[in-house]
Tab-separated table of C-alpha atoms in Angstrom:
chain	number	residue	atom	x	y	z
A	1	CYS	CA	130.869	-5.253	-51.246
A	2	LEU	CA	133.000	-4.703	-48.195
A	3	ASN	CA	134.790	-7.970	-48.960
A	4	LEU	CA	136.192	-6.364	-52.146
A	5	CYS	CA	138.182	-3.892	-50.106
A	6	PRO	CA	141.793	-4.875	-49.371
A	7	PRO	CA	142.875	-5.310	-45.809
A	8	PRO	CA	144.136	-2.157	-44.070
A	9	PRO	CA	147.893	-1.540	-44.244
A	10	GLU	CA	150.165	-2.652	-41.509
A	11	PRO	CA	150.978	-0.077	-38.850
A	12	PHE	CA	153.883	2.169	-39.796
A	13	GLY	CA	156.977	1.126	-37.948
A	14	GLY	CA	159.555	3.617	-39.358
A	15	GLY	CA	161.993	3.688	-42.271
A	16	ASN	CA	161.825	5.351	-45.681
A	17	ASP	CA	160.975	2.219	-47.609
A	18	LEU	CA	158.368	1.250	-45.163
A	19	CYS	CA	156.864	4.725	-45.255
A	20	LEU	CA	156.467	4.608	-48.984
A	21	ILE	CA	154.856	1.189	-48.845
A	22	PHE	CA	152.452	2.365	-46.089
A	23	LEU	CA	151.309	5.406	-48.019
A	24	THR	CA	150.856	3.390	-51.196
A	25	SER	CA	148.686	0.812	-49.416
A	26	LEU	CA	146.626	3.498	-47.729
A	27	TYR	CA	145.991	5.270	-50.985
A	28	PHE	CA	145.065	2.046	-52.780
A	29	SER	CA	142.680	0.949	-50.008
A	30	SER	CA	140.824	4.247	-49.992
A	31	ARG	CA	140.323	4.167	-53.745
A	32	VAL	CA	139.053	0.610	-53.767
A	33	TRP	CA	136.628	1.300	-50.878
A	34	HIS	CA	135.271	4.400	-52.596
A	35	ALA	CA	134.894	2.554	-55.889
A	36	GLY	CA	133.061	-0.357	-54.189
A	37	HIS	CA	130.484	1.800	-52.381
A	38	SER	CA	129.863	4.077	-55.260
A	39	GLY	CA	129.285	1.048	-57.447
A	40	PHE	CA	125.816	0.009	-55.792
A	41	PRO	CA	122.918	0.511	-58.220
A	42	ALA	CA	120.537	3.356	-57.318
A	43	SER	CA	117.431	1.145	-57.680
A	44	PHE	CA	118.834	-1.337	-55.160
A	45	ARG	CA	119.542	1.374	-52.621
A	46	HIS	CA	116.029	2.845	-53.119
A	47	THR	CA	114.306	-0.530	-52.670
A	48	TRP	CA	116.289	-1.311	-49.570
A	49	LEU	CA	115.497	2.045	-47.986
A	50	SER	CA	111.746	1.700	-48.827
A	51	GLN	CA	111.576	-1.702	-47.170
A	52	GLU	CA	113.253	-0.349	-44.078
A	53	ARG	CA	110.833	2.580	-43.867
A	54	ALA	CA	107.760	0.300	-44.419
A	55	ALA	CA	108.886	-2.038	-41.665
A	56	ALA	CA	109.333	0.896	-39.337
A	57	ASP	CA	105.895	2.307	-40.222
A	58	GLY	CA	104.255	-1.123	-39.648
A	59	LEU	CA	105.791	-1.378	-36.214
A	60	GLU	CA	104.556	2.104	-35.349
A	61	GLU	CA	100.983	1.291	-36.511
A	62	GLN	CA	100.943	-1.980	-34.570
A	63	ASP	CA	102.192	-0.202	-31.469
A	64	ALA	CA	99.500	2.486	-31.855
A	65	LEU	CA	96.795	-0.184	-32.288
A	66	ILE	CA	97.936	-2.040	-29.199
A	67	GLN	CA	97.997	1.178	-27.192
A	68	GLY	CA	94.454	2.032	-28.382
A	69	LYS	CA	93.106	-1.401	-27.436
A	70	THR	CA	94.842	-1.219	-24.100
A	71	GLN	CA	93.200	2.134	-23.432
A	72	ALA	CA	89.776	0.733	-24.470
A	73	LEU	CA	90.333	-2.210	-22.148
A	74	ARG	CA	91.118	0.130	-19.256
A	75	GLU	CA	87.934	2.119	-19.939
A	76	LEU	CA	85.891	-1.103	-20.116
A	77	TYR	CA	87.357	-2.253	-16.813
A	78	ALA	CA	86.390	1.070	-15.273
A	79	LYS	CA	82.788	0.833	-16.570
A	80	VAL	CA	82.393	-2.757	-15.403
A	81	ASN	CA	83.762	-1.912	-11.971
A	82	CYS	CA	81.310	0.984	-11.756
A	83	ASN	CA	78.417	-1.276	-12.789
A	84	ASN	CA	79.537	-3.937	-10.330
A	85	GLN	CA	79.583	-1.410	-7.510
A	86	MET	CA	76.114	-0.151	-8.443
A	87	LEU	CA	74.728	-3.680	-8.778
A	88	GLN	CA	76.324	-4.694	-5.508
A	89	SER	CA	74.622	-1.735	-3.822
A	90	TYR	CA	71.262	-2.810	-5.238
A	91	ALA	CA	71.994	-6.384	-4.234
A	92	ASN	CA	72.751	-5.366	-0.657
A	93	TYR	CA	69.561	-3.321	-0.510
A	94	MET	CA	67.375	-6.011	-2.005
A	95	SER	CA	68.963	-8.660	0.203
A	96	SER	CA	67.866	-6.707	3.245
A	97	ALA	CA	64.354	-6.593	1.778
A	98	ASN	CA	64.305	-10.392	1.306
A	99	ALA	CA	63.850	-10.015	-2.483
A	100	THR	CA	65.444	-13.305	-3.500
A	101	SER	CA	64.287	-13.296	-7.097
A	102	THR	CA	65.533	-9.748	-7.740
A	103	LEU	CA	68.861	-10.565	-6.114
A	104	ARG	CA	69.315	-13.532	-8.417
A	105	GLU	CA	68.615	-11.307	-11.417
A	106	LEU	CA	71.259	-8.815	-10.298
A	107	TYR	CA	73.845	-11.548	-9.866
A	108	ARG	CA	73.003	-12.807	-13.343
A	109	LEU	CA	73.651	-9.340	-14.784
A	110	VAL	CA	77.018	-9.210	-13.020
A	111	ASP	CA	77.969	-12.556	-14.555
A	112	THR	CA	76.948	-11.263	-17.988
A	113	HIS	CA	79.233	-8.227	-17.655
A	114	ASN	CA	82.073	-10.451	-16.485
A	115	HIS	CA	81.678	-12.675	-19.559
A	116	MET	CA	81.763	-9.610	-21.813
A	117	LEU	CA	84.898	-8.362	-20.088
A	118	GLN	CA	86.583	-11.740	-20.460
A	119	SER	CA	85.757	-11.810	-24.174
A	120	TYR	CA	87.326	-8.398	-24.747
A	121	ALA	CA	90.361	-9.354	-22.693
A	122	ASN	CA	90.898	-12.501	-24.775
A	123	TYR	CA	90.593	-10.500	-27.969
A	124	VAL	CA	93.138	-7.877	-26.891
A	125	SER	CA	95.532	-10.607	-25.810
A	126	ASN	CA	95.283	-12.308	-29.213
A	127	ALA	CA	95.717	-8.999	-31.048
A	128	THR	CA	98.894	-8.256	-29.075
A	129	ALA	CA	100.436	-11.613	-29.943
A	130	THR	CA	99.432	-11.468	-33.653
A	131	PRO	CA	101.083	-8.825	-35.905
A	132	ALA	CA	98.172	-8.610	-38.321
A	133	ALA	CA	95.292	-6.416	-37.210
A	134	GLN	CA	91.963	-8.196	-36.676
A	135	PRO	CA	88.482	-6.642	-36.521
A	136	LEU	CA	86.918	-6.214	-33.109
A	137	PRO	CA	84.148	-8.718	-32.326
A	138	GLY	CA	80.643	-7.441	-32.147
A	139	PRO	CA	79.011	-6.816	-28.757
A	140	ILE	CA	77.738	-9.928	-27.031
A	141	PRO	CA	73.958	-9.689	-26.715
A	142	PRO	CA	72.785	-10.115	-23.127
A	143	PRO	CA	70.781	-13.289	-22.513
A	144	ARG	CA	67.081	-13.067	-22.235
A	145	SER	CA	65.663	-12.590	-18.835
A	146	GLN	CA	64.474	-15.852	-17.320
A	147	ALA	CA	61.639	-14.120	-15.562
A	148	VAL	CA	58.726	-14.362	-17.988
A	149	THR	CA	55.675	-12.401	-17.071
A	150	SER	CA	52.690	-14.648	-17.686
A	151	SER	CA	49.573	-12.925	-18.943
A	152	GLU	CA	46.685	-13.223	-16.534
A	153	PHE	CA	43.593	-15.171	-17.521
A	154	ARG	CA	40.648	-12.855	-17.025
A	155	PRO	CA	37.039	-14.142	-17.189
A	156	ASN	CA	34.314	-12.084	-18.771
A	157	LEU	CA	32.856	-9.233	-16.791
A	158	PRO	CA	29.705	-10.111	-14.843
A	159	GLU	CA	26.343	-8.773	-15.862
A	160	ARG	CA	25.509	-5.543	-14.076
A	161	PHE	CA	23.596	-6.043	-10.838
A	162	SER	CA	20.335	-4.106	-10.606
A	163	GLY	CA	19.414	-5.093	-7.062
A	164	ASN	CA	17.332	-8.174	-7.873
A	165	MET	CA	17.845	-10.511	-4.935
A	166	LYS	CA	17.702	-13.694	-7.005
A	167	ASP	CA	20.680	-12.454	-9.061
A	168	TYR	CA	22.826	-11.539	-6.045
A	169	LYS	CA	24.627	-14.864	-5.556
A	170	GLY	CA	25.406	-15.246	-9.253
A	171	PHE	CA	26.758	-11.697	-9.481
A	172	LEU	CA	28.988	-12.078	-6.434
A	173	PHE	CA	30.187	-15.507	-7.601
A	174	HIS	CA	31.221	-14.042	-10.965
A	175	CYS	CA	33.071	-11.187	-9.256
A	176	ARG	CA	35.024	-13.605	-7.064
A	177	LEU	CA	36.075	-15.609	-10.125
A	178	LEU	CA	37.395	-12.423	-11.692
A	179	PHE	CA	39.307	-11.441	-8.545
A	180	GLN	CA	40.919	-14.867	-8.154
A	181	ASN	CA	42.068	-15.085	-11.785
A	182	SER	CA	43.370	-11.484	-11.922
A	183	PRO	CA	45.170	-10.978	-8.585
A	184	ASN	CA	47.465	-8.238	-9.925
A	185	SER	CA	44.555	-6.135	-11.172
A	186	PHE	CA	42.571	-6.519	-7.935
A	187	SER	CA	45.345	-6.643	-5.355
A	188	THR	CA	43.745	-4.273	-2.827
A	189	ASP	CA	40.378	-4.005	-1.103
A	190	TYR	CA	39.852	-0.588	-2.673
A	191	LYS	CA	40.147	-1.989	-6.218
A	192	ARG	CA	37.730	-4.849	-5.499
A	193	ILE	CA	35.139	-2.588	-3.886
A	194	THR	CA	35.310	0.026	-6.651
A	195	PHE	CA	34.911	-2.679	-9.308
A	196	ILE	CA	31.749	-4.040	-7.653
A	197	LEU	CA	30.349	-0.518	-7.320
A	198	SER	CA	31.066	0.163	-11.003
A	199	GLN	CA	28.925	-2.870	-11.975
A	200	LEU	CA	25.820	-1.710	-10.076
A	201	THR	CA	22.725	-0.253	-11.690
A	202	GLY	CA	19.137	0.515	-10.742
A	203	ARG	CA	18.287	0.159	-7.063
A	204	ALA	CA	21.729	-1.219	-6.259
A	205	LEU	CA	23.382	1.897	-7.687
A	206	GLU	CA	21.017	4.121	-5.711
A	207	TRP	CA	22.029	2.307	-2.530
A	208	ALA	CA	25.736	2.722	-3.354
A	209	GLN	CA	25.324	6.445	-4.004
A	210	ALA	CA	23.513	6.911	-0.720
A	211	ARG	CA	26.015	4.757	1.202
A	212	PHE	CA	29.241	6.293	-0.111
A	213	SER	CA	28.119	9.806	-1.018
A	214	SER	CA	30.172	11.447	1.744
A	215	ASP	CA	33.037	8.928	1.816
A	216	VAL	CA	34.672	8.783	-1.595
A	217	SER	CA	37.742	7.060	-0.132
A	218	LEU	CA	35.623	3.965	0.753
A	219	ASN	CA	37.034	3.767	4.251
A	220	CYS	CA	36.097	0.120	4.843
A	221	SER	CA	37.563	-3.314	4.212
A	222	TYR	CA	36.394	-5.681	1.505
A	223	SER	CA	34.931	-8.148	4.017
A	224	ASP	CA	32.974	-5.377	5.757
A	225	PHE	CA	31.643	-4.170	2.412
A	226	ILE	CA	30.503	-7.672	1.385
A	227	SER	CA	28.827	-8.169	4.759
A	228	GLU	CA	26.867	-4.929	4.407
A	229	PHE	CA	26.150	-5.610	0.726
A	230	SER	CA	24.761	-9.046	1.611
A	231	GLN	CA	22.509	-7.682	4.324
A	232	VAL	CA	20.839	-5.421	1.770
A	233	PHE	CA	20.535	-7.617	-1.320
A	234	ASN	CA	21.060	-11.259	-0.280
A	235	GLN	CA	17.875	-13.215	0.329
A	236	GLU	CA	18.888	-16.266	2.341
A	237	THR	CA	16.716	-19.198	1.359
A	238	ASP	CA	15.457	-21.661	3.930
A	239	GLN	CA	15.966	-25.374	3.266
A	240	THR	CA	12.316	-25.908	4.166
A	241	ILE	CA	11.281	-23.731	1.226
A	242	ASP	CA	13.611	-25.661	-1.082
A	243	SER	CA	12.154	-28.937	0.191
A	244	HIS	CA	8.624	-27.763	-0.572
A	245	ALA	CA	9.786	-26.849	-4.076
A	246	LEU	CA	10.876	-30.452	-4.630
A	247	PHE	CA	7.352	-31.628	-3.820
A	248	SER	CA	5.725	-29.168	-6.208
A	249	ILE	CA	8.081	-29.541	-9.172
A	250	LYS	CA	6.755	-31.580	-12.123
A	251	GLN	CA	8.159	-32.601	-15.488
A	252	GLY	CA	5.158	-31.415	-17.490
A	253	ASN	CA	5.867	-30.732	-21.159
A	254	SER	CA	9.613	-30.491	-20.646
A	255	SER	CA	11.964	-33.226	-21.680
A	256	VAL	CA	13.536	-35.303	-18.934
A	257	ALA	CA	16.955	-33.843	-19.785
A	258	ASP	CA	15.687	-30.279	-19.298
A	259	PHE	CA	13.658	-31.184	-16.220
A	260	SER	CA	16.617	-32.920	-14.572
A	261	ILE	CA	18.592	-29.642	-14.614
A	262	ASN	CA	15.889	-27.815	-12.652
A	263	PHE	CA	15.629	-30.739	-10.275
A	264	ARG	CA	19.394	-30.782	-9.634
A	265	VAL	CA	19.381	-27.072	-8.770
A	266	LYS	CA	16.644	-27.465	-6.181
A	267	ALA	CA	18.075	-30.745	-4.881
A	268	ALA	CA	21.469	-29.121	-4.194
A	269	ALA	CA	19.813	-26.558	-1.904
A	270	SER	CA	17.452	-28.969	-0.128
A	271	GLY	CA	19.958	-30.991	1.885
A	272	TRP	CA	18.084	-34.258	1.302
A	273	ASN	CA	19.811	-37.629	1.131
A	274	GLN	CA	19.961	-39.821	-1.969
A	275	SER	CA	16.974	-42.005	-1.100
A	276	ALA	CA	14.654	-39.046	-0.536
A	277	LEU	CA	15.852	-37.336	-3.718
A	278	LYS	CA	15.234	-40.501	-5.741
A	279	GLY	CA	11.656	-40.682	-4.467
A	280	ALA	CA	10.993	-36.997	-5.191
A	281	TYR	CA	12.470	-37.314	-8.683
A	282	PHE	CA	10.349	-40.367	-9.467
A	283	MET	CA	7.164	-38.623	-8.323
A	284	ALA	CA	7.903	-35.583	-10.523
A	285	LEU	CA	8.175	-37.637	-13.733
A	286	ASN	CA	5.339	-38.069	-16.223
A	287	GLU	CA	3.240	-41.251	-16.085
A	288	ASN	CA	4.622	-42.750	-19.296
A	289	ILE	CA	8.172	-42.579	-17.903
A	290	LYS	CA	7.011	-44.177	-14.655
A	291	ASP	CA	5.409	-47.045	-16.579
A	292	GLN	CA	8.683	-47.678	-18.380
A	293	LEU	CA	10.607	-47.653	-15.095
A	294	ALA	CA	8.223	-50.208	-13.598
A	295	THR	CA	9.519	-52.885	-15.980
A	296	LEU	CA	13.180	-52.292	-15.059
A	297	ASP	CA	15.340	-52.799	-12.015
A	298	GLU	CA	15.660	-49.824	-9.702
A	299	PRO	CA	18.913	-47.835	-10.171
A	300	ALA	CA	21.173	-47.619	-7.137
A	301	THR	CA	21.815	-43.856	-7.169
A	302	LEU	CA	20.051	-40.686	-8.209
A	303	GLU	CA	22.534	-40.084	-11.022
A	304	GLU	CA	21.883	-43.525	-12.498
A	305	LEU	CA	18.133	-42.942	-12.252
A	306	ILE	CA	18.427	-39.599	-14.055
A	307	ARG	CA	20.544	-41.083	-16.861
A	308	LEU	CA	18.109	-43.984	-17.266
A	309	THR	CA	15.047	-41.733	-17.469
A	310	ILE	CA	16.753	-39.478	-20.021
A	311	ARG	CA	17.389	-42.485	-22.279
A	312	LEU	CA	13.793	-43.687	-21.893
A	313	ASP	CA	12.374	-40.237	-22.640
A	314	ASN	CA	14.561	-39.809	-25.720
A	315	ARG	CA	13.407	-43.196	-27.006
A	316	ILE	CA	9.714	-42.395	-26.431
A	317	ARG	CA	10.016	-39.018	-28.158
A	318	ALA	CA	11.834	-40.566	-31.123
A	319	THR	CA	9.105	-43.228	-31.475
A	320	ASN	CA	6.277	-40.692	-31.276
A	321	SER	CA	7.881	-38.444	-33.877
A	322	SER	CA	8.144	-41.337	-36.372
A	323	LYS	CA	4.441	-42.314	-36.128
A	324	PRO	CA	1.971	-40.990	-38.782
A	325	ARG	CA	-0.170	-38.116	-37.540
A	326	ASN	CA	-3.432	-39.147	-39.313
A	327	LEU	CA	-4.003	-42.384	-37.428
A	328	GLY	CA	-6.173	-40.643	-34.854
A	329	SER	CA	-8.656	-39.282	-37.385
A	330	LEU	CA	-8.757	-42.608	-39.238
A	331	SER	CA	-9.539	-44.610	-36.123
A	332	ALA	CA	-12.201	-42.137	-35.094
A	333	SER	CA	-14.099	-42.710	-38.346
A	334	LEU	CA	-14.106	-46.505	-38.027
A	335	PRO	CA	-16.992	-48.203	-36.140
A	336	LEU	CA	-16.164	-49.704	-32.806
A	337	PRO	CA	-16.208	-53.523	-32.708
A	338	VAL	CA	-19.012	-55.165	-30.741
A	339	GLN	CA	-17.608	-57.210	-27.897
A	340	ALA	CA	-19.381	-60.438	-26.969
A	341	SER	CA	-20.790	-60.509	-23.492
A	342	HIS	CA	-19.912	-63.337	-21.192
A	343	SER	CA	-22.285	-64.720	-18.656
A	344	GLY	CA	-19.521	-65.326	-16.190
A	345	GLU	CA	-18.108	-62.339	-14.367
A	346	MET	CA	-14.391	-61.852	-14.974
A	347	GLU	CA	-11.996	-61.833	-12.084
A	348	VAL	CA	-10.947	-58.349	-11.140
A	349	GLU	CA	-7.203	-57.666	-11.570
A	350	PRO	CA	-5.291	-54.870	-9.917
A	351	MET	CA	-4.536	-52.959	-13.176
A	352	GLN	CA	-7.145	-54.414	-15.546
A	353	VAL	CA	-8.153	-52.173	-18.426
A	354	GLY	CA	-11.161	-50.055	-17.506
A	355	HIS	CA	-10.559	-50.133	-13.777
A	356	THR	CA	-9.172	-47.340	-11.628
A	357	ARG	CA	-5.431	-46.767	-11.989
A	358	LEU	CA	-3.079	-46.801	-9.032
A	359	THR	CA	-2.739	-43.570	-7.128
A	360	PRO	CA	0.654	-41.829	-7.334
A	361	GLU	CA	1.261	-42.562	-3.660
A	362	GLU	CA	0.625	-46.291	-4.117
A	363	ARG	CA	2.784	-46.387	-7.238
A	364	GLN	CA	5.656	-44.716	-5.381
A	365	ARG	CA	5.250	-47.055	-2.416
A	366	ARG	CA	5.510	-50.139	-4.635
A	367	PHE	CA	8.448	-48.665	-6.557
A	368	LEU	CA	10.468	-47.784	-3.444
A	369	SER	CA	9.580	-51.108	-1.798
A	370	LYS	CA	10.707	-52.993	-4.932
A	371	LEU	CA	7.236	-54.536	-5.379
A	372	CYS	CA	5.499	-55.375	-8.629
A	373	ILE	CA	3.603	-52.339	-9.917
A	374	TYR	CA	0.852	-54.578	-11.369
A	375	CYS	CA	-0.029	-56.956	-8.530
A	376	GLY	CA	1.784	-55.418	-5.550
A	377	GLU	CA	3.638	-58.634	-4.701
A	378	GLY	CA	7.372	-59.002	-4.182
A	379	GLY	CA	9.916	-61.229	-5.870
A	380	HIS	CA	9.256	-60.099	-9.441
A	381	PHE	CA	8.501	-57.053	-11.598
A	382	ILE	CA	5.709	-56.219	-13.998
A	383	ALA	CA	7.547	-57.696	-16.980
A	384	SER	CA	7.356	-61.189	-15.429
A	385	CYS	CA	4.168	-60.770	-13.365
A	386	PRO	CA	2.092	-64.007	-13.504
A	387	ALA	CA	-1.152	-62.185	-12.671
A	388	LYS	CA	-0.686	-59.901	-15.676
A	389	SER	CA	-0.115	-62.896	-17.963
A	390	LYS	CA	-3.347	-64.544	-16.757
A	391	ALA	CA	-5.336	-61.356	-17.291
A	392	TRP	CA	-4.168	-60.956	-20.886
A	393	ALA	CA	-4.875	-64.653	-21.568
A	394	ARG	CA	-8.504	-64.308	-20.370
A	395	GLN	CA	-8.984	-61.159	-22.473
A	396	ARG	CA	-7.872	-63.000	-25.619
A	397	ILE	CA	-10.425	-65.759	-24.882
């Protein structure tokens, strides 16, 4: 629109003609300029002014947003610096106390705060460079602590001890298992002693009440308490007594599997060597198991002998259970066959039917000496004994 206006008149240099021309040009220029500016449409002027105001308002809002974020960043810096100072104080204290694990945890927390601060700083920097407003990111969740507290494995509580001396070792053994698997719960002597006292009953509880009636604080160490507790209720067994028990133990009506458990318990307390334990175990077995062992090679160790006798006993019991039960009554009702007498006297064999059986001592001697149970000679066993074969051949004749 300004281009429609004529150029300004030349400067007035004097003269009547020139004066008239100057005034005419000035008047014409002012009219054209006024007509040009008054000729803009009102809607155009209104739109242009609205755009200018909106641009100005947008700049003001962006400036206010940047100032607010800058202020939030300053406050965050102040909080982080305060936390860093506090954490550094704790770190210095814990470092003097040689708490390495706690110090590492504190340093990890400092790194977490630094990462959060860096994230907010990057966001504010991007918001300053970008005109459009962007939503603030959510707070960064702190990482999980690496220190995982493992739950303690705790065995069952022992049965309450009544003062029976044979139950003392088992009770104390169970208590020690509980203490070793729950060190945090029983970290002091006082806790261990009070737990043992809480599991007493009967005569043992009466002793505890008399012992600690005037000293509730239990002014003694755990080792001193166990020593005194053992003197009262622990019956120390002599190995001689355990050795005598090995001589008197017998299988009886028990299965070999059940009997072997009792034998192992007494054998562990006897202090005997493997050879002596094998002999004692063999002597304690029933006669039918010994007869089965006589036909087999001798096992090298006690464990092999026990496993072998368990298999033999299981086989014998399975065979007996499958036999009919009425054979005994049927055979009793049948007449006995008449045996023909022979004029010649039969040769006496060591284990001939009807003669005296070997004594247990002689049977054990032959078994340990690896001699034939039937004839007492070496170099073979009863399964391949020639004397036994001859005896059975004469009986069939």
